[in-house]
mmCIF file of C-alpha atoms and ligand atoms in Angstrom:
data_model
loop_
_atom_site.group_PDB
_atom_site.id
_atom_site.type_symbol
_atom_site.label_atom_id
_atom_site.label_comp_id
_atom_site.label_asym_id
_atom_site.label_seq_id
_atom_site.Cartn_x
_atom_site.Cartn_y
_atom_site.Cartn_z
ATOM 1 C CA MET A 300 -15.967 -27.733 -8.612
ATOM 2 C CA GLN A 301 -16.071 -29.403 -12.057
ATOM 3 C CA GLY A 302 -16.428 -26.990 -14.810
ATOM 4 C CA ASP A 303 -17.705 -28.016 -18.338
ATOM 5 C CA GLY A 304 -15.754 -30.917 -20.049
ATOM 6 C CA GLY A 305 -14.317 -32.193 -16.671
ATOM 7 C CA VAL A 306 -12.042 -29.204 -16.532
ATOM 8 C CA ARG A 307 -11.645 -28.040 -12.833
ATOM 9 C CA ALA A 308 -12.965 -24.531 -12.343
ATOM 10 C CA SER A 309 -13.388 -21.956 -9.347
ATOM 11 C CA ILE A 310 -16.329 -19.886 -8.772
ATOM 12 C CA ASP A 311 -15.393 -17.344 -11.327
ATOM 13 C CA GLY A 312 -15.516 -19.987 -14.046
ATOM 14 C CA LEU A 313 -11.542 -19.856 -14.378
ATOM 15 C CA PRO A 314 -9.171 -22.490 -13.411
ATOM 16 C CA PRO A 315 -8.175 -22.796 -9.814
ATOM 17 C CA LEU A 316 -5.001 -20.870 -8.761
ATOM 18 C CA ARG A 317 -2.858 -23.881 -8.071
ATOM 19 C CA ASP A 318 -3.694 -25.243 -11.605
ATOM 20 C CA VAL A 319 -2.625 -22.037 -13.187
ATOM 21 C CA ILE A 320 0.596 -21.955 -11.144
ATOM 22 C CA GLU A 321 1.477 -25.235 -12.259
ATOM 23 C CA ARG A 322 0.418 -24.936 -15.841
ATOM 24 C CA HIS A 323 2.375 -21.744 -16.361
ATOM 25 C CA GLY A 324 5.402 -22.870 -14.073
ATOM 26 C CA LEU A 325 4.960 -19.802 -11.637
ATOM 27 C CA GLN A 326 7.015 -21.065 -8.722
ATOM 28 C CA ALA A 327 7.266 -18.361 -6.403
ATOM 29 C CA LYS A 328 10.615 -16.275 -6.568
ATOM 30 C CA LYS A 329 11.788 -14.406 -3.138
ATOM 31 C CA SER A 330 13.536 -11.931 -5.099
ATOM 32 C CA LEU A 331 10.321 -10.664 -6.472
ATOM 33 C CA GLY A 332 8.660 -10.774 -3.082
ATOM 34 C CA GLN A 333 6.198 -13.331 -4.371
ATOM 35 C CA ASN A 334 4.054 -14.623 -1.710
ATOM 36 C CA PHE A 335 0.667 -15.591 -3.607
ATOM 37 C CA LEU A 336 -2.850 -15.610 -2.188
ATOM 38 C CA LEU A 337 -4.716 -18.586 -3.586
ATOM 39 C CA ASP A 338 -8.010 -18.509 -1.696
ATOM 40 C CA LEU A 339 -10.505 -16.587 -3.469
ATOM 41 C CA ASN A 340 -12.541 -16.055 -0.347
ATOM 42 C CA LEU A 341 -9.671 -13.991 1.256
ATOM 43 C CA THR A 342 -8.894 -12.030 -2.066
ATOM 44 C CA GLY A 343 -12.408 -11.501 -1.954
ATOM 45 C CA ARG A 344 -12.450 -10.050 1.391
ATOM 46 C CA ILE A 345 -9.462 -7.721 0.369
ATOM 47 C CA ALA A 346 -11.665 -6.520 -2.672
ATOM 48 C CA ARG A 347 -14.675 -5.985 -0.450
ATOM 49 C CA ALA A 348 -12.302 -3.861 1.976
ATOM 50 C CA ALA A 349 -11.528 -1.503 -0.937
ATOM 51 C CA GLY A 350 -15.155 -0.321 -1.010
ATOM 52 C CA ASP A 351 -17.400 0.205 -4.047
ATOM 53 C CA LEU A 352 -15.535 -0.760 -7.177
ATOM 54 C CA SER A 353 -18.416 -0.615 -9.717
ATOM 55 C CA GLN A 354 -17.483 2.746 -10.831
ATOM 56 C CA ALA A 355 -13.765 2.756 -10.070
ATOM 57 C CA THR A 356 -10.577 1.849 -12.170
ATOM 58 C CA VAL A 357 -8.522 -0.276 -9.698
ATOM 59 C CA ILE A 358 -4.854 -0.142 -10.118
ATOM 60 C CA GLU A 359 -3.154 -3.112 -8.678
ATOM 61 C CA VAL A 360 0.608 -3.716 -8.406
ATOM 62 C CA GLY A 361 1.965 -7.045 -8.659
ATOM 63 C CA PRO A 362 -1.046 -9.282 -9.805
ATOM 64 C CA GLY A 363 1.240 -12.485 -10.142
ATOM 65 C CA PRO A 364 -0.853 -15.446 -11.170
ATOM 66 C CA GLY A 365 -4.024 -13.201 -10.861
ATOM 67 C CA GLY A 366 -5.864 -14.215 -7.411
ATOM 68 C CA LEU A 367 -6.345 -10.915 -6.271
ATOM 69 C CA THR A 368 -7.135 -9.498 -9.816
ATOM 70 C CA ARG A 369 -9.725 -12.064 -10.332
ATOM 71 C CA ALA A 370 -11.546 -11.220 -6.936
ATOM 72 C CA LEU A 371 -11.529 -7.553 -8.010
ATOM 73 C CA LEU A 372 -13.186 -8.521 -11.151
ATOM 74 C CA MET A 373 -15.588 -10.757 -9.556
ATOM 75 C CA HIS A 374 -16.494 -7.898 -7.267
ATOM 76 C CA GLY A 375 -17.392 -5.826 -10.106
ATOM 77 C CA ALA A 376 -14.400 -3.562 -10.602
ATOM 78 C CA ARG A 377 -15.337 -1.438 -13.765
ATOM 79 C CA ARG A 378 -11.734 -1.792 -14.888
ATOM 80 C CA VAL A 379 -8.357 -3.166 -13.472
ATOM 81 C CA ILE A 380 -4.926 -1.863 -14.428
ATOM 82 C CA ALA A 381 -2.319 -4.362 -13.131
ATOM 83 C CA VAL A 382 1.564 -3.594 -13.214
ATOM 84 C CA GLU A 383 3.466 -6.675 -13.314
ATOM 85 C CA ARG A 384 7.268 -7.274 -13.492
ATOM 86 C CA ASP A 385 7.548 -11.005 -13.714
ATOM 87 C CA GLU A 386 7.111 -11.800 -17.394
ATOM 88 C CA ARG A 387 6.272 -15.514 -16.606
ATOM 89 C CA CYS A 388 2.909 -14.170 -15.184
ATOM 90 C CA LEU A 389 1.859 -12.501 -18.331
ATOM 91 C CA ALA A 390 0.311 -15.521 -20.215
ATOM 92 C CA ALA A 391 -1.728 -16.612 -17.028
ATOM 93 C CA LEU A 392 -2.865 -12.953 -16.811
ATOM 94 C CA ALA A 393 -3.916 -12.770 -20.442
ATOM 95 C CA GLU A 394 -6.321 -15.708 -19.578
ATOM 96 C CA VAL A 395 -7.892 -13.693 -17.138
ATOM 97 C CA ALA A 396 -8.179 -10.537 -19.326
ATOM 98 C CA ALA A 397 -10.063 -12.876 -22.040
ATOM 99 C CA HIS A 398 -12.411 -13.964 -19.373
ATOM 100 C CA TYR A 399 -13.402 -10.228 -18.675
ATOM 101 C CA PRO A 400 -13.366 -8.618 -22.068
ATOM 102 C CA ASP A 401 -12.363 -4.872 -21.935
ATOM 103 C CA ARG A 402 -11.961 -4.794 -18.057
ATOM 104 C CA LEU A 403 -8.318 -5.889 -17.389
ATOM 105 C CA GLU A 404 -5.208 -4.303 -18.672
ATOM 106 C CA ILE A 405 -1.995 -5.693 -18.009
ATOM 107 C CA ILE A 406 1.173 -3.281 -17.829
ATOM 108 C CA PRO A 407 4.217 -5.387 -17.951
ATOM 109 C CA GLY A 408 7.010 -3.506 -16.005
ATOM 110 C CA ASP A 409 8.420 -2.155 -12.920
ATOM 111 C CA ALA A 410 5.919 -0.282 -10.385
ATOM 112 C CA LEU A 411 8.878 1.728 -9.287
ATOM 113 C CA LYS A 412 9.375 3.185 -12.816
ATOM 114 C CA THR A 413 5.485 3.595 -13.469
ATOM 115 C CA ASP A 414 3.755 6.929 -13.435
ATOM 116 C CA PHE A 415 0.440 5.796 -11.608
ATOM 117 C CA ALA A 416 -1.205 9.180 -11.918
ATOM 118 C CA ALA A 417 -0.863 9.011 -15.685
ATOM 119 C CA LEU A 418 -2.224 5.437 -15.899
ATOM 120 C CA ALA A 419 -5.051 6.448 -13.951
ATOM 121 C CA GLY A 420 -6.696 8.672 -16.513
ATOM 122 C CA ASP A 421 -10.192 10.251 -15.710
ATOM 123 C CA GLY A 422 -12.711 8.810 -13.197
ATOM 124 C CA PRO A 423 -12.285 7.641 -9.697
ATOM 125 C CA VAL A 424 -9.248 5.300 -9.070
ATOM 126 C CA ARG A 425 -8.813 2.958 -6.163
ATOM 127 C CA ILE A 426 -5.325 1.221 -5.584
ATOM 128 C CA VAL A 427 -5.557 -2.201 -4.142
ATOM 129 C CA ALA A 428 -2.562 -4.701 -3.785
ATOM 130 C CA ASN A 429 -1.045 -7.446 -1.930
ATOM 131 C CA LEU A 430 2.343 -5.655 -2.346
ATOM 132 C CA PRO A 431 5.717 -7.298 -2.807
ATOM 133 C CA TYR A 432 7.294 -6.395 0.632
ATOM 134 C CA ASN A 433 10.620 -5.103 -0.667
ATOM 135 C CA ILE A 434 9.182 -2.116 -2.375
ATOM 136 C CA GLY A 435 5.780 -1.807 -0.386
ATOM 137 C CA THR A 436 6.807 1.282 1.823
ATOM 138 C CA GLU A 437 8.333 2.866 -0.994
ATOM 139 C CA LEU A 438 5.364 2.892 -3.128
ATOM 140 C CA LEU A 439 3.245 3.869 -0.390
ATOM 141 C CA VAL A 440 5.389 6.891 0.526
ATOM 142 C CA ARG A 441 5.353 7.819 -3.328
ATOM 143 C CA TRP A 442 1.573 7.620 -3.339
ATOM 144 C CA LEU A 443 1.450 9.690 -0.109
ATOM 145 C CA THR A 444 3.918 12.486 -1.369
ATOM 146 C CA THR A 445 2.114 12.835 -4.793
ATOM 147 C CA PRO A 446 2.345 16.630 -5.635
ATOM 148 C CA ASP A 447 -1.261 17.002 -6.527
ATOM 149 C CA TRP A 448 -3.502 16.798 -3.472
ATOM 150 C CA PRO A 449 -6.205 15.623 -3.283
ATOM 151 C CA PRO A 450 -4.408 12.765 -5.236
ATOM 152 C CA PHE A 451 -5.315 10.898 -8.249
ATOM 153 C CA TYR A 452 -6.855 7.966 -6.044
ATOM 154 C CA GLN A 453 -9.801 7.838 -3.865
ATOM 155 C CA SER A 454 -8.472 4.929 -1.398
ATOM 156 C CA MET A 455 -5.605 2.565 -1.012
ATOM 157 C CA THR A 456 -6.078 -0.938 0.177
ATOM 158 C CA LEU A 457 -2.647 -2.727 0.495
ATOM 159 C CA MET A 458 -1.054 -5.627 2.319
ATOM 160 C CA PHE A 459 1.987 -5.106 4.438
ATOM 161 C CA GLN A 460 3.817 -7.127 7.012
ATOM 162 C CA ARG A 461 1.932 -6.478 10.341
ATOM 163 C CA GLU A 462 4.912 -4.510 11.798
ATOM 164 C CA VAL A 463 4.940 -2.137 8.883
ATOM 165 C CA ALA A 464 1.112 -1.698 9.007
ATOM 166 C CA GLU A 465 1.583 -0.764 12.764
ATOM 167 C CA ARG A 466 3.897 2.038 11.853
ATOM 168 C CA ILE A 467 1.582 3.088 9.213
ATOM 169 C CA VAL A 468 -1.567 3.564 11.459
ATOM 170 C CA ALA A 469 0.534 4.560 14.598
ATOM 171 C CA LYS A 470 -0.707 7.480 16.764
ATOM 172 C CA PRO A 471 1.333 9.711 19.152
ATOM 173 C CA GLY A 472 2.646 8.011 22.050
ATOM 174 C CA ALA A 473 2.885 4.537 20.314
ATOM 175 C CA ASP A 474 6.028 2.754 20.155
ATOM 176 C CA ALA A 475 5.473 2.315 16.204
ATOM 177 C CA TYR A 476 5.012 6.087 15.688
ATOM 178 C CA GLY A 477 7.446 7.507 13.632
ATOM 179 C CA ARG A 478 8.074 9.370 10.299
ATOM 180 C CA LEU A 479 5.679 7.145 8.479
ATOM 181 C CA GLY A 480 2.929 7.731 10.955
ATOM 182 C CA VAL A 481 3.108 11.346 10.842
ATOM 183 C CA LEU A 482 3.053 11.339 6.840
ATOM 184 C CA VAL A 483 0.157 8.945 6.890
ATOM 185 C CA GLY A 484 -1.734 10.745 9.671
ATOM 186 C CA TRP A 485 -1.166 14.149 7.833
ATOM 187 C CA ARG A 486 -2.434 13.128 4.552
ATOM 188 C CA THR A 487 -4.980 10.246 5.315
ATOM 189 C CA ASP A 488 -7.267 8.612 7.518
ATOM 190 C CA ALA A 489 -5.834 4.898 7.752
ATOM 191 C CA ARG A 490 -6.807 1.810 9.573
ATOM 192 C CA ILE A 491 -5.920 -1.907 9.759
ATOM 193 C CA VAL A 492 -8.735 -3.671 8.429
ATOM 194 C CA PHE A 493 -7.717 -7.273 9.135
ATOM 195 C CA ASP A 494 -4.634 -9.587 9.679
ATOM 196 C CA VAL A 495 -3.901 -12.376 7.443
ATOM 197 C CA PRO A 496 -1.823 -15.396 8.894
ATOM 198 C CA PRO A 497 1.341 -16.675 7.162
ATOM 199 C CA GLN A 498 -0.314 -19.961 6.175
ATOM 200 C CA ALA A 499 -2.731 -17.823 3.865
ATOM 201 C CA PHE A 500 0.163 -17.419 1.397
ATOM 202 C CA THR A 501 2.024 -19.633 -0.889
ATOM 203 C CA PRO A 502 4.682 -19.958 0.053
ATOM 204 C CA PRO A 503 4.036 -18.669 3.673
ATOM 205 C CA PRO A 504 6.250 -15.500 4.846
ATOM 206 C CA LYS A 505 7.715 -15.798 8.348
ATOM 207 C CA VAL A 506 5.549 -13.150 9.913
ATOM 208 C CA THR A 507 1.854 -11.999 9.893
ATOM 209 C CA SER A 508 0.470 -9.561 7.352
ATOM 210 C CA SER A 509 -2.316 -6.933 7.599
ATOM 211 C CA VAL A 510 -4.533 -5.093 5.217
ATOM 212 C CA VAL A 511 -4.314 -1.320 5.495
ATOM 213 C CA HIS A 512 -7.168 0.810 4.002
ATOM 214 C CA LEU A 513 -6.075 4.520 3.586
ATOM 215 C CA VAL A 514 -8.448 7.381 2.526
ATOM 216 C CA PRO A 515 -6.781 10.654 1.616
ATOM 217 C CA ARG A 516 -7.863 13.676 3.616
ATOM 218 C CA GLN A 517 -9.444 16.305 1.190
ATOM 219 C CA THR A 518 -7.818 19.228 3.131
ATOM 220 C CA PRO A 519 -4.937 18.056 5.102
ATOM 221 C CA LEU A 520 -3.214 20.800 7.223
ATOM 222 C CA PRO A 521 -1.108 22.909 4.860
ATOM 223 C CA ALA A 522 2.433 22.133 4.896
ATOM 224 C CA ASP A 523 5.343 21.723 2.486
ATOM 225 C CA VAL A 524 6.017 17.917 2.120
ATOM 226 C CA LYS A 525 9.645 18.324 1.984
ATOM 227 C CA LYS A 526 9.913 20.522 5.184
ATOM 228 C CA LEU A 527 7.655 18.062 7.100
ATOM 229 C CA GLY A 528 10.059 15.137 6.136
ATOM 230 C CA ARG A 529 13.035 17.198 7.195
ATOM 231 C CA VAL A 530 11.541 17.891 10.664
ATOM 232 C CA THR A 531 10.318 14.333 11.188
ATOM 233 C CA GLU A 532 13.654 12.774 10.088
ATOM 234 C CA ALA A 533 15.559 14.808 12.479
ATOM 235 C CA SER A 534 13.223 14.405 15.195
ATOM 236 C CA PHE A 535 12.892 10.616 14.992
ATOM 237 C CA GLY A 536 16.314 10.085 13.892
ATOM 238 C CA GLN A 537 17.376 10.421 17.606
ATOM 239 C CA ARG A 538 13.943 9.605 18.989
ATOM 240 C CA ARG A 539 15.120 8.980 22.553
ATOM 241 C CA LYS A 540 16.523 12.450 22.684
ATOM 242 C CA MET A 541 14.873 15.768 23.653
ATOM 243 C CA LEU A 542 13.546 17.695 20.716
ATOM 244 C CA ARG A 543 15.642 20.689 21.466
ATOM 245 C CA GLN A 544 18.821 18.430 20.855
ATOM 246 C CA SER A 545 17.623 16.501 17.938
ATOM 247 C CA LEU A 546 16.203 19.532 16.222
ATOM 248 C CA LYS A 547 19.316 21.532 16.654
ATOM 249 C CA SER A 548 20.415 21.776 12.972
ATOM 250 C CA LEU A 549 17.004 23.159 12.116
ATOM 251 C CA GLY A 550 16.966 25.802 14.668
ATOM 252 C CA GLY A 551 16.709 23.936 18.070
ATOM 253 C CA GLU A 552 15.145 25.819 21.026
ATOM 254 C CA SER A 553 14.249 28.956 18.985
ATOM 255 C CA LEU A 554 12.429 26.901 16.359
ATOM 256 C CA LEU A 555 10.655 25.123 19.184
ATOM 257 C CA ASP A 556 10.014 28.445 21.086
ATOM 258 C CA ALA A 557 8.415 29.863 17.864
ATOM 259 C CA VAL A 558 5.607 27.136 17.859
ATOM 260 C CA GLY A 559 5.293 26.880 21.634
ATOM 261 C CA ILE A 560 6.611 23.396 21.936
ATOM 262 C CA ASP A 561 8.555 22.433 25.060
ATOM 263 C CA GLY A 562 12.020 21.658 24.107
ATOM 264 C CA THR A 563 12.305 18.794 26.653
ATOM 265 C CA ARG A 564 9.537 16.942 24.909
ATOM 266 C CA ARG A 565 10.485 13.820 22.647
ATOM 267 C CA ALA A 566 9.258 13.304 19.120
ATOM 268 C CA GLU A 567 6.933 10.397 20.012
ATOM 269 C CA THR A 568 4.821 12.798 22.049
ATOM 270 C CA LEU A 569 4.188 15.517 19.082
ATOM 271 C CA SER A 570 0.905 15.234 17.363
ATOM 272 C CA VAL A 571 0.845 15.522 13.586
ATOM 273 C CA ALA A 572 -0.347 19.323 13.777
ATOM 274 C CA GLU A 573 2.561 20.030 16.042
ATOM 275 C CA PHE A 574 4.866 18.425 13.227
ATOM 276 C CA VAL A 575 3.179 20.546 10.835
ATOM 277 C CA ASN A 576 3.599 23.652 12.704
ATOM 278 C CA LEU A 577 7.241 23.009 13.055
ATOM 279 C CA ALA A 578 7.737 22.455 9.322
ATOM 280 C CA ASN A 579 5.871 25.705 8.581
ATOM 281 C CA ALA A 580 8.329 27.305 10.884
ATOM 282 C CA VAL A 581 11.642 25.842 9.527
HETATM 283 N N1 SAM B 220 -1.288 -10.180 -6.273
HETATM 284 C C1 SAM B 220 -0.652 -11.557 -6.254
HETATM 285 C C2 SAM B 220 -1.449 -12.490 -5.098
HETATM 286 O O1 SAM B 220 -2.025 -11.684 -4.074
HETATM 287 O O2 SAM B 220 -1.324 -13.589 -4.972
HETATM 288 C C3 SAM B 220 0.776 -11.662 -6.223
HETATM 289 C C4 SAM B 220 1.375 -10.828 -4.885
HETATM 290 S S1 SAM B 220 3.298 -11.093 -4.534
HETATM 291 C C5 SAM B 220 3.191 -10.523 -2.818
HETATM 292 C C6 SAM B 220 3.922 -9.621 -5.295
HETATM 293 C C7 SAM B 220 3.774 -9.492 -6.737
HETATM 294 O O3 SAM B 220 4.630 -8.318 -7.264
HETATM 295 C C8 SAM B 220 4.425 -10.662 -7.451
HETATM 296 O O4 SAM B 220 3.646 -11.097 -8.531
HETATM 297 C C9 SAM B 220 5.678 -9.967 -8.122
HETATM 298 O O5 SAM B 220 6.076 -10.593 -9.436
HETATM 299 C C10 SAM B 220 5.230 -8.591 -8.188
HETATM 300 N N2 SAM B 220 6.187 -7.523 -8.334
HETATM 301 C C11 SAM B 220 7.674 -7.547 -7.511
HETATM 302 N N3 SAM B 220 8.335 -6.394 -7.917
HETATM 303 C C12 SAM B 220 7.601 -5.806 -8.614
HETATM 304 C C13 SAM B 220 7.760 -4.578 -9.290
HETATM 305 N N4 SAM B 220 8.678 -3.776 -9.057
HETATM 306 N N5 SAM B 220 6.920 -4.045 -10.110
HETATM 307 C C14 SAM B 220 5.779 -4.707 -10.334
HETATM 308 N N6 SAM B 220 5.478 -5.955 -9.868
HETATM 309 C C15 SAM B 220 6.350 -6.597 -9.020
#
């Protein structure tokens, strides 16, 4: 598309992302988990998967050159707050902010050192991000173990490597079912929305990715998050062993008897509710 004055423009009136990357010298850095999405149709699909954004403050981690950020704004996000660690991206993001006055706030810094609940302020919050793979799981676990529940966000729509996405949504009996699946299943309702092939990214990663949508349960079964963590860590730490063996340090057979679970079962056969019962009996 040609914009006014012969300058190329995208459907949102801003320059195409390839031009932005070139003009600001944003060659992807592996150390920052940079795999950019340049197709506004695809980023638009992610924005739509996040639900109604018109009343929401969207928190984004790692806006990079701004592809997903632009899609979120174009799809009507009331406000976007985006945390970016790579200072090279800030000038490009300032152009997006100028194009959408009062709707985009860029926070330069490390997402791992950010207090997201404090950033969120009042009103509904949705977290949407094409996460850097090296910190994606850690951020998800932090958001899932936030002390106040229901949490500060209404939903999370996040990109992960397919293999991690499978662990996130895994149910009992599945090979991918483990500590992460129990934590996710306990506090949220999670599903994979769609897959994204490597070629959709610049540069392409080695593996397929998936967008996961997680909605917090308003009233998860009551449990202490630390105790649940101890029980799942012990159970899945030796996942091929019988529970009476793997849970020995937490009470073994007598703990299992107390909640009516057969000690010859293996971790991957236990439902989330059974793990919660164990945590409450520890
Ligand atoms: N949102 C962009 C997109 O979809 O094209 C970029 C996604 S890229 C997978 C991950 C982004 O996270 C990069 O822009 C990277 O600089 C940023 N990032 C990496 N580590 C970060 C951290 N600790 N805190 C904040 N941002 C980080």
